[in-house]
Short mmCIF file of N, CA and C in Angstrom, two decimals:
data_model
loop_
_atom_site.label_atom_id
_atom_site.label_comp_id
_atom_site.label_asym_id
_atom_site.label_seq_id
_atom_site.Cartn_x
_atom_site.Cartn_y
_atom_site.Cartn_z
N ILE X 1 81.06 194.79 145.71
CA ILE X 1 82.50 194.99 145.71
C ILE X 1 82.89 195.95 144.58
N ALA X 2 82.26 195.78 143.41
CA ALA X 2 82.59 196.65 142.29
C ALA X 2 82.29 198.10 142.64
N ASP X 3 81.16 198.36 143.30
CA ASP X 3 80.84 199.74 143.70
C ASP X 3 81.90 200.31 144.63
N PHE X 4 82.32 199.52 145.62
CA PHE X 4 83.36 199.98 146.54
C PHE X 4 84.65 200.29 145.78
N CYS X 5 85.07 199.36 144.90
CA CYS X 5 86.31 199.55 144.15
C CYS X 5 86.22 200.75 143.21
N ASN X 6 85.03 200.99 142.63
CA ASN X 6 84.86 202.16 141.77
C ASN X 6 85.11 203.44 142.56
N HIS X 7 84.56 203.51 143.77
CA HIS X 7 84.75 204.71 144.60
C HIS X 7 86.20 204.82 145.08
N TYR X 8 86.77 203.72 145.51
CA TYR X 8 88.14 203.74 146.02
C TYR X 8 89.13 204.11 144.92
N GLN X 9 88.89 203.58 143.71
CA GLN X 9 89.73 203.92 142.56
C GLN X 9 89.68 205.43 142.30
N ARG X 10 88.51 206.02 142.41
CA ARG X 10 88.39 207.47 142.18
C ARG X 10 89.21 208.24 143.22
N PHE X 11 89.16 207.79 144.47
CA PHE X 11 89.98 208.41 145.51
C PHE X 11 91.47 208.25 145.18
N LEU X 12 91.90 207.04 144.83
CA LEU X 12 93.31 206.81 144.53
C LEU X 12 93.79 207.68 143.38
N LEU X 13 92.92 207.90 142.39
CA LEU X 13 93.32 208.74 141.25
C LEU X 13 93.49 210.21 141.64
N THR X 14 93.03 210.62 142.81
CA THR X 14 93.32 211.98 143.27
C THR X 14 94.74 212.06 143.82
N GLN X 15 95.34 210.91 144.12
CA GLN X 15 96.68 210.87 144.72
C GLN X 15 97.74 210.30 143.78
N TYR X 16 97.30 209.50 142.81
CA TYR X 16 98.23 208.79 141.92
C TYR X 16 97.79 208.95 140.47
N ARG X 17 98.73 208.82 139.56
CA ARG X 17 98.42 208.94 138.12
C ARG X 17 97.77 207.67 137.59
N TRP X 18 98.18 206.48 138.10
CA TRP X 18 97.68 205.21 137.60
C TRP X 18 97.20 204.33 138.75
N VAL X 19 96.17 203.54 138.48
CA VAL X 19 95.65 202.54 139.42
C VAL X 19 95.51 201.22 138.67
N ILE X 20 95.96 200.14 139.30
CA ILE X 20 95.81 198.80 138.73
C ILE X 20 94.79 198.05 139.58
N HIS X 21 93.88 197.35 138.92
CA HIS X 21 92.95 196.48 139.64
C HIS X 21 92.94 195.10 138.99
N VAL X 22 93.30 194.09 139.77
CA VAL X 22 93.20 192.70 139.33
C VAL X 22 92.64 191.89 140.49
N ASP X 23 92.07 190.74 140.16
CA ASP X 23 91.60 189.82 141.20
C ASP X 23 92.80 189.12 141.83
N SER X 24 92.57 188.45 142.95
CA SER X 24 93.67 187.81 143.67
C SER X 24 94.28 186.64 142.90
N ASP X 25 93.59 186.12 141.90
CA ASP X 25 94.15 185.03 141.10
C ASP X 25 94.56 185.48 139.70
N GLU X 26 94.83 186.77 139.55
CA GLU X 26 95.23 187.34 138.27
C GLU X 26 96.51 188.16 138.45
N LEU X 27 97.33 188.16 137.42
CA LEU X 27 98.54 188.97 137.41
C LEU X 27 98.56 189.81 136.14
N LEU X 28 98.80 191.09 136.28
CA LEU X 28 98.99 191.96 135.13
C LEU X 28 100.49 192.00 134.88
N VAL X 29 100.91 191.44 133.75
CA VAL X 29 102.33 191.24 133.47
C VAL X 29 102.70 192.01 132.21
N ALA X 30 103.81 192.75 132.29
CA ALA X 30 104.30 193.50 131.13
C ALA X 30 105.47 192.76 130.51
N GLU X 31 105.52 192.75 129.18
CA GLU X 31 106.60 192.05 128.48
C GLU X 31 107.97 192.60 128.84
N ASP X 32 108.05 193.87 129.21
CA ASP X 32 109.34 194.45 129.59
C ASP X 32 109.56 194.42 131.10
N GLY X 33 108.76 193.62 131.81
CA GLY X 33 108.93 193.43 133.24
C GLY X 33 108.36 194.57 134.07
N PRO X 34 108.32 194.38 135.39
CA PRO X 34 107.75 195.40 136.28
C PRO X 34 108.47 196.74 136.19
N ALA X 35 109.81 196.72 136.12
CA ALA X 35 110.56 197.98 136.05
C ALA X 35 110.26 198.72 134.75
N GLY X 36 110.15 197.97 133.64
CA GLY X 36 109.83 198.59 132.36
C GLY X 36 108.44 199.21 132.38
N LEU X 37 107.49 198.49 132.93
CA LEU X 37 106.12 199.03 133.03
C LEU X 37 106.10 200.30 133.87
N LEU X 38 106.73 200.26 135.03
CA LEU X 38 106.74 201.45 135.89
C LEU X 38 107.40 202.63 135.20
N ALA X 39 108.49 202.38 134.49
CA ALA X 39 109.16 203.46 133.77
C ALA X 39 108.24 204.06 132.71
N ARG X 40 107.53 203.19 131.98
CA ARG X 40 106.60 203.69 130.95
C ARG X 40 105.47 204.49 131.57
N LEU X 41 104.93 204.01 132.68
CA LEU X 41 103.83 204.73 133.33
C LEU X 41 104.30 206.07 133.88
N ARG X 42 105.49 206.11 134.46
CA ARG X 42 106.03 207.38 134.98
C ARG X 42 106.25 208.39 133.86
N ALA X 43 106.69 207.92 132.71
CA ALA X 43 107.00 208.81 131.58
C ALA X 43 105.76 209.19 130.78
N ASP X 44 104.65 208.52 131.02
CA ASP X 44 103.45 208.73 130.22
C ASP X 44 102.88 210.13 130.42
N THR X 45 102.67 210.83 129.33
CA THR X 45 102.04 212.15 129.39
C THR X 45 100.77 212.18 128.54
N GLY X 46 100.34 211.01 128.10
CA GLY X 46 99.14 210.93 127.26
C GLY X 46 97.88 211.27 128.03
N PRO X 47 96.78 211.31 127.31
CA PRO X 47 95.50 211.62 127.97
C PRO X 47 95.11 210.50 128.93
N PRO X 48 94.36 210.84 129.98
CA PRO X 48 93.87 209.79 130.89
C PRO X 48 93.06 208.76 130.12
N ARG X 49 93.23 207.49 130.50
CA ARG X 49 92.55 206.43 129.77
C ARG X 49 92.39 205.17 130.62
N ILE X 50 91.67 204.23 130.04
CA ILE X 50 91.42 202.93 130.65
C ILE X 50 92.10 201.91 129.73
N VAL X 51 92.93 201.03 130.30
CA VAL X 51 93.72 200.11 129.48
C VAL X 51 93.36 198.67 129.82
N GLU X 52 93.14 197.89 128.77
CA GLU X 52 92.98 196.45 128.94
C GLU X 52 94.18 195.77 128.30
N PRO X 53 94.59 194.62 128.84
CA PRO X 53 95.76 193.95 128.28
C PRO X 53 95.51 193.45 126.86
N GLY X 54 96.57 193.46 126.07
CA GLY X 54 96.47 192.94 124.70
C GLY X 54 96.39 191.42 124.66
N HIS X 55 96.78 190.77 125.75
CA HIS X 55 96.79 189.31 125.82
C HIS X 55 96.12 188.88 127.12
N ALA X 56 95.29 187.85 127.05
CA ALA X 56 94.62 187.33 128.23
C ALA X 56 94.68 185.80 128.18
N VAL X 57 95.25 185.21 129.22
CA VAL X 57 95.49 183.77 129.21
C VAL X 57 95.23 183.15 130.59
N ASP X 58 94.95 181.85 130.54
CA ASP X 58 94.96 181.02 131.74
C ASP X 58 96.30 180.31 131.77
N LEU X 59 96.95 180.29 132.93
CA LEU X 59 98.13 179.45 133.14
C LEU X 59 97.58 178.14 133.67
N VAL X 60 97.76 177.05 132.91
CA VAL X 60 97.05 175.80 133.22
C VAL X 60 98.03 174.67 133.52
N MET X 61 97.72 173.93 134.56
CA MET X 61 98.49 172.74 134.94
C MET X 61 98.19 171.61 133.95
N HIS X 62 99.24 170.93 133.52
CA HIS X 62 99.03 169.69 132.75
C HIS X 62 98.92 168.58 133.80
N PRO X 63 97.73 168.01 133.99
CA PRO X 63 97.53 167.07 135.10
C PRO X 63 98.32 165.77 134.98
N ASP X 64 98.80 165.44 133.78
CA ASP X 64 99.55 164.20 133.58
C ASP X 64 101.07 164.41 133.64
N GLN X 65 101.51 165.67 133.57
CA GLN X 65 102.95 165.93 133.47
C GLN X 65 103.52 166.85 134.54
N GLU X 66 102.67 167.57 135.25
CA GLU X 66 103.18 168.57 136.19
C GLU X 66 102.72 168.26 137.61
N ALA X 67 103.62 168.47 138.57
CA ALA X 67 103.37 168.18 139.98
C ALA X 67 102.55 169.30 140.62
N PRO X 68 102.01 169.05 141.80
CA PRO X 68 101.33 170.12 142.53
C PRO X 68 102.26 171.33 142.72
N LEU X 69 101.67 172.51 142.84
CA LEU X 69 102.46 173.73 142.98
C LEU X 69 103.26 173.75 144.27
N ASP X 70 104.47 174.24 144.17
CA ASP X 70 105.34 174.51 145.31
C ASP X 70 105.45 176.03 145.36
N TRP X 71 104.76 176.65 146.32
CA TRP X 71 104.67 178.11 146.36
C TRP X 71 106.00 178.78 146.72
N SER X 72 107.02 178.01 147.07
CA SER X 72 108.33 178.60 147.36
C SER X 72 109.15 178.82 146.08
N ARG X 73 108.63 178.33 144.94
CA ARG X 73 109.31 178.47 143.65
C ARG X 73 108.43 179.26 142.69
N PRO X 74 109.04 179.94 141.71
CA PRO X 74 108.22 180.65 140.73
C PRO X 74 107.25 179.70 140.02
N VAL X 75 106.01 180.14 139.91
CA VAL X 75 104.97 179.33 139.28
C VAL X 75 105.32 179.06 137.82
N THR X 76 105.92 180.04 137.14
CA THR X 76 106.24 179.85 135.72
C THR X 76 107.43 178.92 135.50
N HIS X 77 108.09 178.48 136.55
CA HIS X 77 109.09 177.42 136.41
C HIS X 77 108.43 176.05 136.57
N GLN X 78 107.18 176.05 137.03
CA GLN X 78 106.47 174.80 137.30
C GLN X 78 105.35 174.53 136.30
N ARG X 79 104.94 175.53 135.55
CA ARG X 79 103.86 175.39 134.59
C ARG X 79 104.35 175.84 133.22
N SER X 80 103.91 175.15 132.18
CA SER X 80 104.42 175.47 130.85
C SER X 80 103.34 175.76 129.82
N HIS X 81 102.06 175.78 130.22
CA HIS X 81 100.99 175.96 129.25
C HIS X 81 100.15 177.21 129.52
N LEU X 82 100.03 178.03 128.49
CA LEU X 82 99.12 179.17 128.51
C LEU X 82 98.01 178.90 127.51
N VAL X 83 96.78 179.21 127.92
CA VAL X 83 95.63 179.02 127.04
C VAL X 83 94.90 180.36 126.94
N PRO X 84 94.76 180.90 125.73
CA PRO X 84 94.05 182.17 125.59
C PRO X 84 92.65 182.09 126.20
N ASN X 85 92.28 183.17 126.89
CA ASN X 85 90.96 183.26 127.49
C ASN X 85 90.52 184.72 127.42
N PRO X 86 89.72 185.06 126.41
CA PRO X 86 89.32 186.46 126.22
C PRO X 86 88.53 187.05 127.39
N GLU X 87 88.03 186.19 128.26
CA GLU X 87 87.30 186.68 129.44
C GLU X 87 88.18 187.59 130.30
N TYR X 88 89.49 187.41 130.22
CA TYR X 88 90.40 188.21 131.06
C TYR X 88 90.97 189.43 130.35
N ARG X 89 90.48 189.72 129.15
CA ARG X 89 90.82 191.01 128.52
C ARG X 89 89.88 192.02 129.13
N LYS X 90 90.28 192.51 130.28
CA LYS X 90 89.41 193.41 131.02
C LYS X 90 90.15 194.65 131.46
N PRO X 91 89.45 195.74 131.63
CA PRO X 91 90.10 197.01 131.98
C PRO X 91 90.75 196.93 133.36
N ALA X 92 92.07 196.89 133.38
CA ALA X 92 92.79 196.65 134.64
C ALA X 92 93.69 197.81 135.05
N LEU X 93 94.01 198.69 134.13
CA LEU X 93 94.95 199.77 134.38
C LEU X 93 94.26 201.07 133.99
N VAL X 94 94.11 202.00 134.93
CA VAL X 94 93.36 203.23 134.64
C VAL X 94 94.12 204.47 135.08
N SER X 95 93.98 205.51 134.28
CA SER X 95 94.48 206.82 134.68
C SER X 95 93.33 207.83 134.67
N ARG X 96 92.14 207.34 134.44
CA ARG X 96 90.90 208.13 134.53
C ARG X 96 89.87 207.26 135.22
N PRO X 97 88.89 207.84 135.87
CA PRO X 97 87.88 207.02 136.55
C PRO X 97 87.19 206.06 135.59
N ALA X 98 87.03 204.84 136.05
CA ALA X 98 86.30 203.81 135.31
C ALA X 98 85.17 203.31 136.19
N THR X 99 84.11 202.90 135.57
CA THR X 99 83.00 202.30 136.30
C THR X 99 82.96 200.84 135.91
N TRP X 100 83.55 200.01 136.78
CA TRP X 100 83.60 198.58 136.51
C TRP X 100 82.26 197.93 136.78
N GLY X 101 81.91 196.98 135.93
CA GLY X 101 80.71 196.19 136.14
C GLY X 101 81.03 195.00 137.04
N PRO X 102 80.01 194.22 137.39
CA PRO X 102 80.24 193.04 138.24
C PRO X 102 81.30 192.13 137.64
N GLY X 103 82.22 191.70 138.47
CA GLY X 103 83.30 190.84 138.02
C GLY X 103 84.46 191.58 137.40
N PHE X 104 84.32 192.90 137.22
CA PHE X 104 85.37 193.76 136.68
C PHE X 104 85.76 193.39 135.24
N HIS X 105 84.87 192.72 134.51
CA HIS X 105 85.20 192.27 133.15
C HIS X 105 84.91 193.32 132.10
N TYR X 106 84.32 194.44 132.50
CA TYR X 106 84.09 195.52 131.55
C TYR X 106 84.00 196.84 132.31
N ALA X 107 84.17 197.92 131.57
CA ALA X 107 83.96 199.25 132.11
C ALA X 107 82.81 199.88 131.34
N VAL X 108 81.95 200.57 132.04
CA VAL X 108 80.83 201.24 131.39
C VAL X 108 81.35 202.20 130.31
N GLU X 109 82.51 202.79 130.57
CA GLU X 109 83.12 203.74 129.64
C GLU X 109 83.89 203.01 128.54
N ALA X 110 83.26 202.04 127.90
CA ALA X 110 83.92 201.22 126.87
C ALA X 110 84.54 202.06 125.76
N PHE X 111 83.97 203.22 125.49
CA PHE X 111 84.48 204.11 124.45
C PHE X 111 85.89 204.62 124.79
N ASP X 112 86.28 204.54 126.05
CA ASP X 112 87.56 205.08 126.49
C ASP X 112 88.58 203.98 126.79
N VAL X 113 88.24 202.73 126.47
CA VAL X 113 89.16 201.61 126.74
C VAL X 113 90.09 201.42 125.55
N VAL X 114 91.39 201.36 125.84
CA VAL X 114 92.39 201.12 124.81
C VAL X 114 93.16 199.85 125.16
N GLU X 115 93.80 199.29 124.17
CA GLU X 115 94.58 198.06 124.38
C GLU X 115 96.02 198.39 124.74
N GLY X 116 96.54 197.68 125.72
CA GLY X 116 97.96 197.72 126.04
C GLY X 116 98.62 196.53 125.38
N PRO X 117 99.22 196.68 124.19
CA PRO X 117 99.69 195.53 123.42
C PRO X 117 100.78 194.70 124.09
N THR X 118 101.52 195.27 125.02
CA THR X 118 102.58 194.50 125.69
C THR X 118 102.17 194.05 127.09
N LEU X 119 100.89 194.22 127.42
CA LEU X 119 100.38 193.78 128.72
C LEU X 119 99.67 192.43 128.59
N TRP X 120 99.88 191.59 129.58
CA TRP X 120 99.24 190.27 129.64
C TRP X 120 98.47 190.16 130.95
N MET X 121 97.24 189.69 130.87
CA MET X 121 96.51 189.31 132.08
C MET X 121 96.64 187.80 132.18
N VAL X 122 97.30 187.35 133.23
CA VAL X 122 97.53 185.92 133.43
C VAL X 122 96.67 185.48 134.61
N HIS X 123 95.71 184.62 134.31
CA HIS X 123 94.83 184.06 135.34
C HIS X 123 95.47 182.76 135.82
N VAL X 124 95.73 182.66 137.13
CA VAL X 124 96.42 181.49 137.67
C VAL X 124 95.46 180.53 138.38
N GLY X 125 94.17 180.74 138.24
CA GLY X 125 93.18 179.89 138.91
C GLY X 125 93.22 178.42 138.52
N LYS X 126 93.77 178.12 137.34
CA LYS X 126 93.86 176.73 136.88
C LYS X 126 95.32 176.22 136.90
N ALA X 127 96.20 176.93 137.59
CA ALA X 127 97.62 176.54 137.64
C ALA X 127 97.86 175.35 138.55
N GLY X 128 96.88 175.01 139.37
CA GLY X 128 97.01 173.86 140.24
C GLY X 128 95.67 173.18 140.43
N LEU X 129 95.66 171.86 140.40
CA LEU X 129 94.41 171.11 140.55
C LEU X 129 93.76 171.38 141.90
N ALA X 130 94.52 171.26 142.98
CA ALA X 130 93.96 171.49 144.31
C ALA X 130 93.49 172.93 144.46
N LEU X 131 94.26 173.87 143.92
CA LEU X 131 93.90 175.29 143.97
C LEU X 131 92.57 175.52 143.29
N CYS X 132 92.40 174.95 142.11
CA CYS X 132 91.19 175.11 141.33
C CYS X 132 89.97 174.49 142.03
N LEU X 133 90.15 173.29 142.54
CA LEU X 133 89.04 172.62 143.23
C LEU X 133 88.61 173.39 144.48
N GLU X 134 89.59 173.90 145.24
CA GLU X 134 89.27 174.67 146.44
C GLU X 134 88.57 175.98 146.08
N ARG X 135 89.04 176.64 145.05
CA ARG X 135 88.40 177.89 144.60
C ARG X 135 86.96 177.64 144.17
N ASN X 136 86.75 176.59 143.40
CA ASN X 136 85.39 176.26 142.95
C ASN X 136 84.49 175.92 144.13
N ARG X 137 85.02 175.16 145.11
CA ARG X 137 84.22 174.82 146.28
C ARG X 137 83.80 176.09 147.02
N LYS X 138 84.72 177.00 147.22
CA LYS X 138 84.39 178.25 147.92
C LYS X 138 83.34 179.05 147.17
N TRP X 139 83.49 179.16 145.83
CA TRP X 139 82.50 179.89 145.05
C TRP X 139 81.12 179.25 145.18
N ARG X 140 81.07 177.93 145.09
CA ARG X 140 79.77 177.25 145.14
C ARG X 140 79.15 177.32 146.53
N ASP X 141 79.99 177.37 147.58
CA ASP X 141 79.48 177.41 148.95
C ASP X 141 79.14 178.81 149.45
N THR X 142 79.50 179.83 148.70
CA THR X 142 79.25 181.20 149.13
C THR X 142 77.77 181.53 149.01
N ALA X 143 77.20 182.04 150.10
CA ALA X 143 75.79 182.44 150.09
C ALA X 143 75.63 183.66 149.17
N ARG X 144 74.57 183.64 148.36
CA ARG X 144 74.31 184.73 147.45
C ARG X 144 72.83 185.12 147.52
N SER X 145 72.58 186.37 147.23
CA SER X 145 71.19 186.83 147.18
C SER X 145 70.54 186.26 145.92
N GLU X 146 69.23 186.35 145.84
CA GLU X 146 68.51 185.88 144.65
C GLU X 146 68.98 186.64 143.41
N THR X 147 69.23 187.94 143.56
CA THR X 147 69.69 188.75 142.44
C THR X 147 71.05 188.25 141.95
N ASP X 148 71.96 187.99 142.90
CA ASP X 148 73.27 187.47 142.51
C ASP X 148 73.16 186.10 141.85
N GLU X 149 72.30 185.24 142.39
CA GLU X 149 72.08 183.91 141.81
C GLU X 149 71.63 184.02 140.36
N ALA X 150 70.71 184.94 140.11
CA ALA X 150 70.18 185.11 138.76
C ALA X 150 71.23 185.68 137.82
N ARG X 151 72.10 186.53 138.34
CA ARG X 151 73.11 187.20 137.52
C ARG X 151 74.24 186.25 137.13
N VAL X 152 74.75 185.48 138.09
CA VAL X 152 75.88 184.59 137.83
C VAL X 152 75.61 183.22 138.45
N ASP X 153 75.51 182.23 137.60
CA ASP X 153 75.29 180.85 138.05
C ASP X 153 76.66 180.18 138.20
N HIS X 154 76.97 179.74 139.41
CA HIS X 154 78.26 179.11 139.66
C HIS X 154 78.19 177.58 139.61
N ALA X 155 77.07 177.05 139.13
CA ALA X 155 76.91 175.59 139.06
C ALA X 155 77.91 174.95 138.10
N HIS X 156 78.46 175.72 137.16
CA HIS X 156 79.43 175.18 136.20
C HIS X 156 80.79 174.90 136.83
N ARG X 157 81.02 175.39 138.02
CA ARG X 157 82.33 175.22 138.67
C ARG X 157 82.49 173.78 139.14
N ARG X 158 83.41 173.09 138.53
CA ARG X 158 83.61 171.67 138.80
C ARG X 158 84.14 171.44 140.22
N GLN X 159 83.58 170.40 140.86
CA GLN X 159 84.05 170.01 142.18
C GLN X 159 84.65 168.61 142.16
N ASP X 160 84.43 167.91 141.07
CA ASP X 160 84.92 166.55 140.95
C ASP X 160 86.35 166.58 140.40
N GLU X 161 87.28 165.91 141.09
CA GLU X 161 88.68 165.93 140.68
C GLU X 161 88.88 165.35 139.28
N GLY X 162 88.20 164.26 138.98
CA GLY X 162 88.33 163.65 137.66
C GLY X 162 87.88 164.59 136.55
N GLN X 163 86.75 165.26 136.77
CA GLN X 163 86.25 166.21 135.77
C GLN X 163 87.22 167.38 135.59
N MET X 164 87.78 167.86 136.70
CA MET X 164 88.70 168.99 136.62
C MET X 164 89.98 168.59 135.91
N ARG X 165 90.47 167.37 136.19
CA ARG X 165 91.66 166.87 135.48
C ARG X 165 91.39 166.83 133.97
N GLU X 166 90.23 166.34 133.59
CA GLU X 166 89.90 166.24 132.17
C GLU X 166 89.79 167.63 131.55
N THR X 167 89.20 168.58 132.26
CA THR X 167 89.11 169.96 131.75
C THR X 167 90.50 170.53 131.52
N MET X 168 91.40 170.35 132.49
CA MET X 168 92.77 170.86 132.34
C MET X 168 93.49 170.16 131.18
N ARG X 169 93.32 168.85 131.08
CA ARG X 169 93.95 168.08 130.01
C ARG X 169 93.46 168.58 128.64
N ARG X 170 92.17 168.81 128.53
CA ARG X 170 91.59 169.31 127.28
C ARG X 170 92.16 170.69 126.94
N LEU X 171 92.30 171.56 127.94
CA LEU X 171 92.82 172.91 127.70
C LEU X 171 94.27 172.88 127.22
N VAL X 172 95.13 172.13 127.91
CA VAL X 172 96.56 172.16 127.56
C VAL X 172 96.87 171.42 126.26
N THR X 173 95.97 170.56 125.81
CA THR X 173 96.19 169.85 124.55
C THR X 173 95.40 170.46 123.39
N SER X 174 94.70 171.55 123.65
CA SER X 174 93.93 172.21 122.58
C SER X 174 94.90 172.87 121.60
N PRO X 175 94.47 173.08 120.37
CA PRO X 175 95.34 173.74 119.39
C PRO X 175 95.63 175.20 119.75
N HIS X 176 94.89 175.76 120.68
CA HIS X 176 95.08 177.16 121.08
C HIS X 176 96.13 177.31 122.18
N ALA X 177 96.46 176.22 122.87
CA ALA X 177 97.44 176.29 123.96
C ALA X 177 98.83 176.57 123.39
N HIS X 178 99.61 177.31 124.15
CA HIS X 178 100.99 177.57 123.73
C HIS X 178 101.89 177.61 124.96
N ALA X 179 103.16 177.56 124.72
CA ALA X 179 104.14 177.53 125.80
C ALA X 179 104.27 178.90 126.47
N VAL X 180 104.62 178.87 127.74
CA VAL X 180 104.94 180.11 128.45
C VAL X 180 106.13 180.74 127.73
N PRO X 181 106.03 182.00 127.31
CA PRO X 181 107.16 182.60 126.59
C PRO X 181 108.39 182.74 127.49
N GLY X 182 109.55 182.67 126.89
CA GLY X 182 110.80 182.73 127.65
C GLY X 182 110.91 183.96 128.53
N TRP X 183 110.45 185.12 128.05
CA TRP X 183 110.56 186.35 128.84
C TRP X 183 109.73 186.26 130.12
N MET X 184 108.68 185.42 130.11
CA MET X 184 107.80 185.31 131.27
C MET X 184 108.30 184.27 132.27
N SER X 185 109.12 183.33 131.83
CA SER X 185 109.59 182.24 132.69
C SER X 185 110.38 182.80 133.88
N GLY X 186 109.95 182.45 135.07
CA GLY X 186 110.61 182.89 136.29
C GLY X 186 110.17 184.25 136.79
N MET X 187 109.32 184.95 136.02
CA MET X 187 108.88 186.28 136.42
C MET X 187 107.98 186.23 137.65
N PHE X 188 107.19 185.15 137.78
CA PHE X 188 106.30 185.01 138.94
C PHE X 188 106.11 183.55 139.25
#
């Protein structure tokens, strides 16, 4: 998939100044909102570059205090805990070709990666207990080649509801957890 996205990104950069790549359970969020980000990107005349967000967090459900997600309402009105996760500080916004590695967590051109201080990568994979358990089940059930098995072991993905509840509880009560900032509330 990374190879395909690398080639497709190069094609898109022949037609557009900027390309964003995130996984389906990630949101690239700007502190000044989508309109502010678009305005900044349109006005940008700087050199082509690869940008990673200055902030990377998991949006985590508190299993003892928060109800299952209602997808008809903004998720940030239903969840109140962000937990820093440096794994999601990954090159997501490019104006020059990038060569993403497996999982898109790095670019080979690391020398050209700069930080976007007002950008946040918000991973929503832990925003709901059922969502997380289903995602983990799918990852564990996906057939992989021997090479893929050796590269990434998915055995750590919890399938037990009790274990997942405890993991979420531990995350939201850790000293690193913090509240969803007011500017982000209701944004998604």
